[in-house]
CSV table of C-alpha atoms in Angstrom, one decimal:
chain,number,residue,atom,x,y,z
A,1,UNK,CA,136.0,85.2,102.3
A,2,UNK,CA,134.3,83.7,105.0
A,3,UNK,CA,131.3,81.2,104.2
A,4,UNK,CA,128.2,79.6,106.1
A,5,UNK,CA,128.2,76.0,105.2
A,6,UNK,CA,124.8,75.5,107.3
A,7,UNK,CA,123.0,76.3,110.3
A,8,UNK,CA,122.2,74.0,113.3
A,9,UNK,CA,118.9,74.2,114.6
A,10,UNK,CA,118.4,73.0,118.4
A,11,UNK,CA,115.4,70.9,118.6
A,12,UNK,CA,113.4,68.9,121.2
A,13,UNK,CA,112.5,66.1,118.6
A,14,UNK,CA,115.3,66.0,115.8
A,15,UNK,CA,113.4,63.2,114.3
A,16,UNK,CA,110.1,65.1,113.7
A,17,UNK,CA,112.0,68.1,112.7
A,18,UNK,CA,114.5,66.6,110.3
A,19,UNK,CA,110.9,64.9,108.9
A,20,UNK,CA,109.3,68.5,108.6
A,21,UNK,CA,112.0,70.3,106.9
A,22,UNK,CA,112.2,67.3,104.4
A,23,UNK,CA,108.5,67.2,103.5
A,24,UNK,CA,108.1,71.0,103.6
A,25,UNK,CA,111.2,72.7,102.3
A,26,UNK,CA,113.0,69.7,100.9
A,27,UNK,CA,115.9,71.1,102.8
A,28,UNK,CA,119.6,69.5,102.7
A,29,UNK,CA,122.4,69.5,104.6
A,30,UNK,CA,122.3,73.7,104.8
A,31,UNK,CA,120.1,73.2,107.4
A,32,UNK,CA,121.1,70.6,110.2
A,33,UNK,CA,119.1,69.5,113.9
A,34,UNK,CA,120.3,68.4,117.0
A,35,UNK,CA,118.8,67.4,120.4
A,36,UNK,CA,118.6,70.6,122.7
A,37,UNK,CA,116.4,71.1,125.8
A,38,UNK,CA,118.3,74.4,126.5
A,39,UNK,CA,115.3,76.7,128.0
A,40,UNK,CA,114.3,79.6,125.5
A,41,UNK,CA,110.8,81.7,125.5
A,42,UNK,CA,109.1,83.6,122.8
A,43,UNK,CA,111.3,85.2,119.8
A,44,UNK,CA,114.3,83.6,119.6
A,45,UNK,CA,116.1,86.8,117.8
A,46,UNK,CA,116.5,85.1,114.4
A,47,UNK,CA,114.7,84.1,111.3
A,48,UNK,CA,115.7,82.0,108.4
A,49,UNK,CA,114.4,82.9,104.5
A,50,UNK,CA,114.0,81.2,101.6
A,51,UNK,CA,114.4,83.2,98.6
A,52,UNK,CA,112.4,82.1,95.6
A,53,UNK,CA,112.0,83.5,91.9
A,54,UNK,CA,108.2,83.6,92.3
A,55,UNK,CA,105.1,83.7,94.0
A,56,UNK,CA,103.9,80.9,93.0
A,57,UNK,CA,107.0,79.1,94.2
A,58,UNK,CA,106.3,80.9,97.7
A,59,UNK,CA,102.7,79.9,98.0
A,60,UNK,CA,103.7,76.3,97.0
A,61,UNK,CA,106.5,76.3,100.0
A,62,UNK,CA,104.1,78.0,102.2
A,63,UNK,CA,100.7,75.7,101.7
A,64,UNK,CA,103.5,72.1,101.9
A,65,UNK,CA,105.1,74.1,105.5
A,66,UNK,CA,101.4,74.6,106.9
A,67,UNK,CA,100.3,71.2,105.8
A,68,UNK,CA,103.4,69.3,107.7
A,69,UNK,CA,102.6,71.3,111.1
A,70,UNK,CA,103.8,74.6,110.6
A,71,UNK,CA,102.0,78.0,112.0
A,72,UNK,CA,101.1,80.6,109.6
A,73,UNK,CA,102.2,83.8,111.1
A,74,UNK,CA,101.6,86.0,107.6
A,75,UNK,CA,99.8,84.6,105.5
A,76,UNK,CA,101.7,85.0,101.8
A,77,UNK,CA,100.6,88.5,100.6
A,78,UNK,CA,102.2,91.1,98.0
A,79,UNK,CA,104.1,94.1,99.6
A,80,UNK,CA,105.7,96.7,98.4
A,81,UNK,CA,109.0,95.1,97.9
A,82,UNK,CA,107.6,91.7,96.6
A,83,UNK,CA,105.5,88.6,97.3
A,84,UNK,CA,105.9,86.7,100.7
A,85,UNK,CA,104.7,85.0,103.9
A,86,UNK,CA,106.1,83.6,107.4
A,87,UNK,CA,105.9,80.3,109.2
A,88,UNK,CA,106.6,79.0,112.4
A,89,UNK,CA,108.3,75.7,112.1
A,90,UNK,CA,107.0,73.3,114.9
A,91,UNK,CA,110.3,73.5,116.7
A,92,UNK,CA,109.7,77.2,117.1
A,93,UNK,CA,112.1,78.3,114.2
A,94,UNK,CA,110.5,81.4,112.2
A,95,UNK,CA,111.0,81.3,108.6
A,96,UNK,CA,110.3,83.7,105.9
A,97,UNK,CA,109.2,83.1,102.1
A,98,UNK,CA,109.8,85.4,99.7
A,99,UNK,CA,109.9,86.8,96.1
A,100,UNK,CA,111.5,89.4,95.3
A,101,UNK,CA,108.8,88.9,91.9
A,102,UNK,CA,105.2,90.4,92.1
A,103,UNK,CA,104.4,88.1,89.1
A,104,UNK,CA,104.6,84.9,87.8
A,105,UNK,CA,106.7,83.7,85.2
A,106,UNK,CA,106.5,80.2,84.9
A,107,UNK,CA,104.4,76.8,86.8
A,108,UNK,CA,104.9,76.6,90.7
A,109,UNK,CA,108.1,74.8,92.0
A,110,UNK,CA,109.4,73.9,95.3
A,111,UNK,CA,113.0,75.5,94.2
A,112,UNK,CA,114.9,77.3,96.6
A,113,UNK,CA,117.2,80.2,95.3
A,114,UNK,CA,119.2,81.4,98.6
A,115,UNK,CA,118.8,80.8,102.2
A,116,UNK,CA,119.8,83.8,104.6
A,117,UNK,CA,119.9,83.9,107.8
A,118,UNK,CA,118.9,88.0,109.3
A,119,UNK,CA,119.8,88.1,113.2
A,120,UNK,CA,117.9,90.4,115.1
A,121,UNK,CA,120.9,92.5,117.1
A,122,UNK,CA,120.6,96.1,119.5
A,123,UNK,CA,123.6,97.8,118.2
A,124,UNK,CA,123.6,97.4,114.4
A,125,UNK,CA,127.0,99.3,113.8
A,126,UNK,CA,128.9,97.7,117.3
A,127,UNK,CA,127.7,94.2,115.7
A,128,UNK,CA,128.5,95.1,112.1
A,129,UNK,CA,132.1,96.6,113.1
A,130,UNK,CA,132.6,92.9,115.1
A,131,UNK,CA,131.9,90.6,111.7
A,132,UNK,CA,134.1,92.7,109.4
A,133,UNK,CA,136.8,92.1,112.2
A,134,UNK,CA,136.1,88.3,111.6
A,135,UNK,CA,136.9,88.4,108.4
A,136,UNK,CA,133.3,88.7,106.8
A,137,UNK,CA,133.0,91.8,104.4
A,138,UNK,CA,129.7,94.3,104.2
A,139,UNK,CA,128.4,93.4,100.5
A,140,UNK,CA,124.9,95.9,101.5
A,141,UNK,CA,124.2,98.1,104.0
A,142,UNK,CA,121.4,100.9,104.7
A,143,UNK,CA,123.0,102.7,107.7
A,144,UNK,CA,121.6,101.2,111.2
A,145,UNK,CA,118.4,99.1,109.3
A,146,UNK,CA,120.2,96.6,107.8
A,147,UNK,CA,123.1,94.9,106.9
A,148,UNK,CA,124.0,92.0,104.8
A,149,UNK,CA,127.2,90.2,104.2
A,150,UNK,CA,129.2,88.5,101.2
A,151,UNK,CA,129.2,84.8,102.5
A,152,UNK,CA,130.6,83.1,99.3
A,153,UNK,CA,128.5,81.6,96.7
A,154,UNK,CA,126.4,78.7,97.3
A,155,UNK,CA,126.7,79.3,101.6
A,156,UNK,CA,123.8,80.5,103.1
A,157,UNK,CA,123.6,84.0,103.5
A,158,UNK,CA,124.1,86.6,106.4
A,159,UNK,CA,122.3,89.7,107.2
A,160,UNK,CA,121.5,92.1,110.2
A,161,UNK,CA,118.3,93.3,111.4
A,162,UNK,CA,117.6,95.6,114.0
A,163,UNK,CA,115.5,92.9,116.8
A,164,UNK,CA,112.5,94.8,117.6
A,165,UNK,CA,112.3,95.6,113.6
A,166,UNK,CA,112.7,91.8,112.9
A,167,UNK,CA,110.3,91.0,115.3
A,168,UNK,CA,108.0,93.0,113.9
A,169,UNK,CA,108.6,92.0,110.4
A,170,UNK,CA,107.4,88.5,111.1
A,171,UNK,CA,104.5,89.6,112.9
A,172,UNK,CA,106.0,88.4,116.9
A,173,UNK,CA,106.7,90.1,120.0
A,174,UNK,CA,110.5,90.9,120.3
A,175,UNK,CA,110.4,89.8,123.9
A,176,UNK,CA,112.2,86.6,124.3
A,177,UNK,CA,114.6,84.8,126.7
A,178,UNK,CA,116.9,82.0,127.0
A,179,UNK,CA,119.0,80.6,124.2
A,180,UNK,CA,118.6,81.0,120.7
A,181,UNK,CA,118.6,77.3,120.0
A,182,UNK,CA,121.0,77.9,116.7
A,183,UNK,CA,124.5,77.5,115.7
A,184,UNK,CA,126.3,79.5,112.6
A,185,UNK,CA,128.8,76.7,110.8
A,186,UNK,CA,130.8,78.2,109.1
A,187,UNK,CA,135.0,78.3,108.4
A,188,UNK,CA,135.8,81.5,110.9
A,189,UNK,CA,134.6,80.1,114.2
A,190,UNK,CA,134.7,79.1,117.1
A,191,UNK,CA,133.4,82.3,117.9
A,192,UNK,CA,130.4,83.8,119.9
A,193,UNK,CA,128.8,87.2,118.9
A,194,UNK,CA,127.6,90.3,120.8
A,195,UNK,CA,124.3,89.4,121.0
A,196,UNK,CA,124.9,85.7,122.1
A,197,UNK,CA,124.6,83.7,118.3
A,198,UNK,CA,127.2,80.6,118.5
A,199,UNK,CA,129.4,80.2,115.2
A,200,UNK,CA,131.0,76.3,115.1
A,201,UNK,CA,133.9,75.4,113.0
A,202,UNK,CA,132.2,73.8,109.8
A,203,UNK,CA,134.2,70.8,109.7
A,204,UNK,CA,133.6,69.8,113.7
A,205,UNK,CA,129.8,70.3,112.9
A,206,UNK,CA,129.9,68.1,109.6
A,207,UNK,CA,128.6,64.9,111.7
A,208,UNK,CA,125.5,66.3,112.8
């Protein structure tokens, strides 16, 4: 089974963001920077979650992500499938908070349960059909909404979105251009997908 050790994020300031995803998230080495000044504008056709067991734990991640610079783009609200908010890191990465919990069971903690990464793509069965071919099998899917794929314990998680729908979910205009400033490690690349996302061989990314 093919899994996502991490995810490289392309930065203009790794410094400030390895800074901002330490003092907001508490993020490790799942989630890796690099210097980039490839040109991109407006959504960047991904987002990143982090999937807690409450909302208090989502309303603590959310207030420490606004207080080191972030953007609220939702403000953390109940919905019908749960508890959750978005943020716009400073180096333009959109991330989503959630809880699949409508109550709390417990004091508020900054503990992560999963990351996953959804990329927005235009043909949901042409790109689902390409990452079964690479070895990644379908663990969920809801016809051409959404798909999500079993990554392997303990990797961070992958799922399909339709883009103008993920767009919408995080409250942005799907109209973007330029590069998408990320890069999938994980043990089936080098490999680039139909919609232009980058996968790097985990082991030539572990420097970064």
């Amino acid at each position: 089974m093919t899994s996502i050790e991490s995810v490289t994020l392309e930065v203009d300031d790794p410094t400030a963001a390895h800074r901002f995803y330490t003092s907001a998230f508490g993020l490790g080495d799942q989630v890796r920077v690099r210097a980039s000044q490839a040109p991109t504008t407006g959504f960047r056709g991904f987002t990143l979650s982090l999937v807690v067991s409450q909302p208090a734990d989502v309303n603590a991640l959310f207030g420490a992500a606004v207080d080191a610079g972030a953007t609220a783009l939702k403000p953390a609200a109940k919905s019908l499938w749960g508890y959750g908010g978005v943020v716009r890191a400073p180096d333009g990465t959109i991330w989503q908070i959630a809880s699949s919990s409508k109550k709390d069971t417990g004091p508020a903690a900054r503990r992560i349960d999963e990351i996953v990464l959804l990329l927005g793509v235009e043909d949901m069965a042409g790109s689902k059909r390409f990452y079964v071919a690479h070895g990644i099998p379908v663990a969920k899917s809801f016809g051409s909404k959404y798909v999500e794929f079993a990554t392997g314990s303990g990797s961070v998680k992958l799922a399909l979105y339709k883009r103008r729908g993920l767009a919408k979910l995080v409250g942005v205009s799907p109209d973007g251009t330029g590069s998408h400033r990320l890069t999938i490690n994980g043990d089936s690349g080098p490999f680039t997908d139909p919609d232009g996302f980058a996968w790097a061989t985990a082991s030539e990314t572990a420097s970064l």
